[in-house]
PDB file of C-alpha atoms in Angstrom:
ATOM      1  CA  VAL A 129      89.790 119.805 160.911  1.00  0.00           C
ATOM      2  CA  ILE A 130      86.988 117.468 161.838  1.00  0.00           C
ATOM      3  CA  LYS A 131      89.201 115.680 164.366  1.00  0.00           C
ATOM      4  CA  LEU A 132      89.744 118.958 166.198  1.00  0.00           C
ATOM      5  CA  LEU A 133      86.023 119.532 166.708  1.00  0.00           C
ATOM      6  CA  LYS A 134      84.789 118.606 170.168  1.00  0.00           C
ATOM      7  CA  THR A 135      81.115 117.738 169.785  1.00  0.00           C
ATOM      8  CA  GLU A 136      79.151 115.632 167.350  1.00  0.00           C
ATOM      9  CA  GLU A 137      76.967 118.650 166.599  1.00  0.00           C
ATOM     10  CA  GLU A 138      80.052 120.641 165.486  1.00  0.00           C
ATOM     11  CA  ARG A 139      81.128 117.744 163.263  1.00  0.00           C
ATOM     12  CA  ILE A 140      77.658 117.509 161.685  1.00  0.00           C
ATOM     13  CA  ARG A 141      77.623 121.261 160.959  1.00  0.00           C
ATOM     14  CA  PHE A 142      81.141 121.049 159.539  1.00  0.00           C
ATOM     15  CA  ARG A 143      80.175 118.197 157.171  1.00  0.00           C
ATOM     16  CA  GLU A 144      77.091 120.099 155.996  1.00  0.00           C
ATOM     17  CA  ALA A 145      79.149 123.254 155.366  1.00  0.00           C
ATOM     18  CA  PHE A 146      81.888 121.233 153.651  1.00  0.00           C
ATOM     19  CA  TRP A 147      79.535 119.702 151.079  1.00  0.00           C
ATOM     20  CA  LYS A 148      77.435 122.860 150.687  1.00  0.00           C
ATOM     21  CA  ALA A 149      80.543 124.895 149.777  1.00  0.00           C
ATOM     22  CA  ARG A 150      81.308 122.409 146.996  1.00  0.00           C
ATOM     23  CA  ASP A 151      77.792 122.107 145.571  1.00  0.00           C
ATOM     24  CA  PRO A 152      78.016 123.289 141.937  1.00  0.00           C
ATOM     25  CA  ASN A 153      74.279 124.042 141.818  1.00  0.00           C
ATOM     26  CA  PRO A 154      72.912 124.960 145.280  1.00  0.00           C
ATOM     27  CA  LYS A 155      69.440 125.634 143.870  1.00  0.00           C
ATOM     28  CA  THR A 156      68.830 121.916 143.349  1.00  0.00           C
ATOM     29  CA  THR A 157      68.180 119.379 146.094  1.00  0.00           C
ATOM     30  CA  VAL A 158      71.004 117.178 144.810  1.00  0.00           C
ATOM     31  CA  ASN A 159      74.670 117.891 145.487  1.00  0.00           C
ATOM     32  CA  GLU A 160      76.285 116.707 142.260  1.00  0.00           C
ATOM     33  CA  PHE A 161      79.803 117.045 143.648  1.00  0.00           C
ATOM     34  CA  ARG A 162      79.060 114.806 146.630  1.00  0.00           C
ATOM     35  CA  ASN A 163      77.372 112.225 144.392  1.00  0.00           C
ATOM     36  CA  GLU A 164      80.350 112.205 142.019  1.00  0.00           C
ATOM     37  CA  TYR A 165      82.732 111.847 144.964  1.00  0.00           C
ATOM     38  CA  ARG A 166      80.759 108.895 146.333  1.00  0.00           C
ATOM     39  CA  GLN A 167      80.730 107.182 142.930  1.00  0.00           C
ATOM     40  CA  ARG A 168      84.494 107.626 142.633  1.00  0.00           C
ATOM     41  CA  LEU A 169      85.003 106.316 146.171  1.00  0.00           C
ATOM     42  CA  TYR A 170      82.927 103.221 145.419  1.00  0.00           C
ATOM     43  CA  TYR A 171      84.950 102.541 142.249  1.00  0.00           C
ATOM     44  CA  VAL A 172      88.268 103.080 144.045  1.00  0.00           C
ATOM     45  CA  LYS A 173      87.368 100.690 146.851  1.00  0.00           C
ATOM     46  CA  ARG A 174      86.035  98.049 144.484  1.00  0.00           C
ATOM     47  CA  PHE A 175      88.565  98.114 141.632  1.00  0.00           C
ATOM     48  CA  LEU A 176      91.716 100.031 142.636  1.00  0.00           C
ATOM     49  CA  LYS A 177      92.671  98.639 146.059  1.00  0.00           C
ATOM     50  CA  GLY A 178      91.287 101.584 148.022  1.00  0.00           C
ATOM     51  CA  ILE A 179      92.187 105.199 148.667  1.00  0.00           C
ATOM     52  CA  ARG A 180      95.673 104.435 149.968  1.00  0.00           C
ATOM     53  CA  SER A 181      96.782 103.063 146.592  1.00  0.00           C
ATOM     54  CA  ASP A 182      98.299 105.515 144.108  1.00  0.00           C
ATOM     55  CA  ARG A 183      95.752 104.705 141.417  1.00  0.00           C
ATOM     56  CA  GLY A 184      92.943 105.024 143.963  1.00  0.00           C
ATOM     57  CA  ARG A 185      94.078 108.446 145.168  1.00  0.00           C
ATOM     58  CA  ILE A 186      94.489 109.822 141.654  1.00  0.00           C
ATOM     59  CA  TYR A 187      91.111 108.443 140.565  1.00  0.00           C
ATOM     60  CA  LEU A 188      89.449 109.956 143.621  1.00  0.00           C
ATOM     61  CA  ILE A 189      91.071 113.349 142.983  1.00  0.00           C
ATOM     62  CA  LEU A 190      90.879 113.577 139.169  1.00  0.00           C
ATOM     63  CA  GLY A 191      88.146 111.112 138.290  1.00  0.00           C
ATOM     64  CA  LYS A 192      88.042 108.666 135.434  1.00  0.00           C
ATOM     65  CA  PRO A 193      90.817 109.203 132.884  1.00  0.00           C
ATOM     66  CA  THR A 194      89.814 110.194 129.362  1.00  0.00           C
ATOM     67  CA  ASN A 195      91.690 107.151 128.115  1.00  0.00           C
ATOM     68  CA  LYS A 196      93.526 104.286 129.790  1.00  0.00           C
ATOM     69  CA  THR A 197      96.014 101.966 128.073  1.00  0.00           C
ATOM     70  CA  ASP A 198      97.128  98.787 129.817  1.00  0.00           C
ATOM     71  CA  PHE A 199     100.639  97.537 129.043  1.00  0.00           C
ATOM     72  CA  ALA A 200     100.533  94.443 131.264  1.00  0.00           C
ATOM     73  CA  GLY A 201     102.079  91.372 129.669  1.00  0.00           C
ATOM     74  CA  HIS A 202     104.593  93.052 127.355  1.00  0.00           C
ATOM     75  CA  HIS A 203     107.803  91.062 127.674  1.00  0.00           C
ATOM     76  CA  SER A 204     110.096  94.106 127.661  1.00  0.00           C
ATOM     77  CA  LEU A 205     108.000  96.249 130.045  1.00  0.00           C
ATOM     78  CA  VAL A 206     106.928  95.923 133.631  1.00  0.00           C
ATOM     79  CA  ASP A 207     103.157  95.906 134.056  1.00  0.00           C
ATOM     80  CA  CYS A 208     102.056  99.500 133.631  1.00  0.00           C
ATOM     81  CA  GLU A 209      99.075 101.643 132.721  1.00  0.00           C
ATOM     82  CA  LEU A 210      98.968 104.986 130.949  1.00  0.00           C
ATOM     83  CA  TRP A 211      96.130 107.270 132.034  1.00  0.00           C
ATOM     84  CA  ASN A 212      95.407 110.254 129.773  1.00  0.00           C
ATOM     85  CA  TYR A 213      93.511 113.229 131.114  1.00  0.00           C
ATOM     86  CA  GLU A 214      92.271 115.738 128.545  1.00  0.00           C
ATOM     87  CA  ARG A 215      90.502 119.036 129.080  1.00  0.00           C
ATOM     88  CA  LEU A 216      90.709 118.993 132.853  1.00  0.00           C
ATOM     89  CA  GLU A 217      88.937 122.070 134.104  1.00  0.00           C
ATOM     90  CA  ARG A 218      90.358 122.155 137.596  1.00  0.00           C
ATOM     91  CA  PRO A 219      91.968 125.378 138.861  1.00  0.00           C
ATOM     92  CA  GLY A 220      95.709 124.998 139.316  1.00  0.00           C
ATOM     93  CA  LEU A 221      95.984 121.802 137.254  1.00  0.00           C
ATOM     94  CA  LEU A 222      97.250 121.306 133.747  1.00  0.00           C
ATOM     95  CA  PRO A 223      94.444 120.724 131.233  1.00  0.00           C
ATOM     96  CA  PHE A 224      96.298 117.758 129.659  1.00  0.00           C
ATOM     97  CA  MET A 225      98.290 115.111 131.549  1.00  0.00           C
ATOM     98  CA  ASN A 226      99.634 111.610 130.976  1.00  0.00           C
ATOM     99  CA  LEU A 227     100.083 109.658 134.188  1.00  0.00           C
ATOM    100  CA  VAL A 228     101.849 106.306 134.304  1.00  0.00           C
ATOM    101  CA  PHE A 229     101.268 103.702 136.993  1.00  0.00           C
ATOM    102  CA  TYR A 230     103.718 100.828 137.081  1.00  0.00           C
ATOM    103  CA  LYS A 231     104.770  97.809 139.131  1.00  0.00           C
ATOM    104  CA  PRO A 232     108.448  98.297 139.919  1.00  0.00           C
ATOM    105  CA  HIS A 233     110.351  95.133 138.956  1.00  0.00           C
ATOM    106  CA  ASN A 234     106.897  93.591 138.246  1.00  0.00           C
ATOM    107  CA  THR A 235     106.140  93.153 141.944  1.00  0.00           C
ATOM    108  CA  GLY A 236     103.591  94.623 144.328  1.00  0.00           C
ATOM    109  CA  ASP A 237     100.849  97.095 143.542  1.00  0.00           C
ATOM    110  CA  TYR A 238     100.862  99.811 140.905  1.00  0.00           C
ATOM    111  CA  GLN A 239     102.723 102.963 141.892  1.00  0.00           C
ATOM    112  CA  LEU A 240     102.608 106.411 140.376  1.00  0.00           C
ATOM    113  CA  TYR A 241     105.599 106.861 138.083  1.00  0.00           C
ATOM    114  CA  HIS A 242     107.568 110.110 138.487  1.00  0.00           C
ATOM    115  CA  PRO A 243     109.454 110.922 135.254  1.00  0.00           C
ATOM    116  CA  GLY A 244     112.131 112.973 136.996  1.00  0.00           C
ATOM    117  CA  ILE A 245     112.841 110.263 139.557  1.00  0.00           C
ATOM    118  CA  HIS A 246     112.338 106.910 137.873  1.00  0.00           C
ATOM    119  CA  GLY A 247     113.362 107.494 134.255  1.00  0.00           C
ATOM    120  CA  PRO A 248     112.501 105.294 131.267  1.00  0.00           C
ATOM    121  CA  ARG A 249     114.605 102.349 132.521  1.00  0.00           C
ATOM    122  CA  GLY A 250     112.129 102.029 135.416  1.00  0.00           C
ATOM    123  CA  LEU A 251     109.445 100.911 132.965  1.00  0.00           C
ATOM    124  CA  LEU A 252     111.558  98.137 131.464  1.00  0.00           C
ATOM    125  CA  SER A 253     111.247  94.611 132.767  1.00  0.00           C
ATOM    126  CA  PRO A 254     114.230  93.526 134.902  1.00  0.00           C
ATOM    127  CA  GLN A 255     115.647  91.293 132.119  1.00  0.00           C
ATOM    128  CA  TYR A 256     115.659  94.183 129.640  1.00  0.00           C
ATOM    129  CA  ALA A 257     116.729  96.900 132.083  1.00  0.00           C
ATOM    130  CA  ASN A 258     119.893  94.938 132.940  1.00  0.00           C
ATOM    131  CA  ASN A 259     120.991  95.062 129.287  1.00  0.00           C
ATOM    132  CA  ILE A 260     120.214  98.738 128.726  1.00  0.00           C
ATOM    133  CA  ASN A 261     122.542 101.201 130.363  1.00  0.00           C
ATOM    134  CA  SER A 262     121.361 104.559 129.056  1.00  0.00           C
ATOM    135  CA  ARG A 263     118.247 106.679 129.310  1.00  0.00           C
ATOM    136  CA  MET A 264     118.185 107.122 125.533  1.00  0.00           C
ATOM    137  CA  LYS A 265     118.310 103.387 124.811  1.00  0.00           C
ATOM    138  CA  ALA A 266     115.544 102.740 127.336  1.00  0.00           C
ATOM    139  CA  PHE A 267     113.456 105.507 125.760  1.00  0.00           C
ATOM    140  CA  ARG A 268     113.935 104.010 122.277  1.00  0.00           C
ATOM    141  CA  GLU A 269     112.944 100.540 123.523  1.00  0.00           C
ATOM    142  CA  ILE A 270     109.707 101.917 124.962  1.00  0.00           C
ATOM    143  CA  LYS A 271     109.065 104.086 121.904  1.00  0.00           C
ATOM    144  CA  ALA A 272     109.191 101.009 119.661  1.00  0.00           C
ATOM    145  CA  LEU A 273     106.203  99.647 121.606  1.00  0.00           C
ATOM    146  CA  SER A 274     104.335 102.896 122.253  1.00  0.00           C
ATOM    147  CA  PRO A 275     105.418 106.429 121.363  1.00  0.00           C
ATOM    148  CA  GLU A 276     102.835 107.794 123.804  1.00  0.00           C
ATOM    149  CA  LEU A 277     104.171 105.738 126.727  1.00  0.00           C
ATOM    150  CA  ALA A 278     107.723 106.744 125.783  1.00  0.00           C
ATOM    151  CA  SER A 279     106.725 110.414 125.857  1.00  0.00           C
ATOM    152  CA  ALA A 280     105.009 109.926 129.243  1.00  0.00           C
ATOM    153  CA  SER A 281     108.190 108.293 130.573  1.00  0.00           C
ATOM    154  CA  LEU A 282     109.871 111.699 130.189  1.00  0.00           C
ATOM    155  CA  SER A 283     107.096 114.046 131.331  1.00  0.00           C
ATOM    156  CA  ILE A 284     103.434 113.959 132.323  1.00  0.00           C
ATOM    157  CA  VAL A 285     102.969 116.988 130.078  1.00  0.00           C
ATOM    158  CA  PRO A 286     102.264 115.718 126.540  1.00  0.00           C
ATOM    159  CA  GLY A 287     105.030 116.681 124.127  1.00  0.00           C
ATOM    160  CA  GLU A 288     107.409 117.868 126.838  1.00  0.00           C
ATOM    161  CA  GLY A 289     110.539 116.015 127.839  1.00  0.00           C
ATOM    162  CA  ASN A 290     113.875 115.329 126.284  1.00  0.00           C
ATOM    163  CA  ALA A 291     115.284 111.828 125.950  1.00  0.00           C
ATOM    164  CA  TYR A 292     118.776 113.279 125.425  1.00  0.00           C
ATOM    165  CA  SER A 293     118.787 115.078 128.768  1.00  0.00           C
ATOM    166  CA  SER A 294     119.214 113.362 132.111  1.00  0.00           C
ATOM    167  CA  MET A 295     117.315 116.193 133.765  1.00  0.00           C
ATOM    168  CA  GLY A 296     113.785 115.439 134.924  1.00  0.00           C
ATOM    169  CA  SER A 297     110.832 117.527 133.957  1.00  0.00           C
ATOM    170  CA  GLY A 298     110.188 120.394 136.351  1.00  0.00           C
ATOM    171  CA  SER A 299     106.682 120.706 134.931  1.00  0.00           C
ATOM    172  CA  SER A 300     105.959 117.094 135.882  1.00  0.00           C
ATOM    173  CA  ASN A 301     107.044 117.640 139.465  1.00  0.00           C
ATOM    174  CA  PHE A 302     105.017 120.850 139.671  1.00  0.00           C
ATOM    175  CA  ALA A 303     101.925 119.175 138.219  1.00  0.00           C
ATOM    176  CA  LEU A 304     102.168 116.152 140.525  1.00  0.00           C
ATOM    177  CA  ASN A 305     102.500 118.438 143.542  1.00  0.00           C
ATOM    178  CA  ARG A 306      99.446 120.413 142.403  1.00  0.00           C
ATOM    179  CA  ILE A 307      97.388 117.217 142.134  1.00  0.00           C
ATOM    180  CA  TYR A 308      98.151 116.321 145.730  1.00  0.00           C
TER     181      TYR A 308
END
């Protein structure tokens, strides 16, 4: 929208209205939402490779996860992180979510894992994935290391997902679309 505005004065008024509409407590002189956004942006730029990275975008949108578990260095897994969000009070979003970020084939930057697209084999290191030819076996391999990560490999919704089914989780796709 701001790019469509013609004058600097229009852009200034738009920015003021944008932040004012999001101020949770307009009676104070501080806009808590804007301050929180700026803190998240600083963290994303400093520690998560910026707003164009998957982890950076999710952190900017959802904030700090309730819990984060790092699985880097496990010989049977690619480097990955499990971010748990609990009691999210954002309209349109699930209150509980488990998001996985992983380095496909242990290369490049972390990417957001999509349970319905990637499947549990996507979290296994290349040496292990080559020897495991079924979704169920891959799930069991991950479950031996972390039941929570295994569950998140099937669905971002805690407790949902079926290792016996090759179908992805519709709830996961819906929730990921709602985040974005």
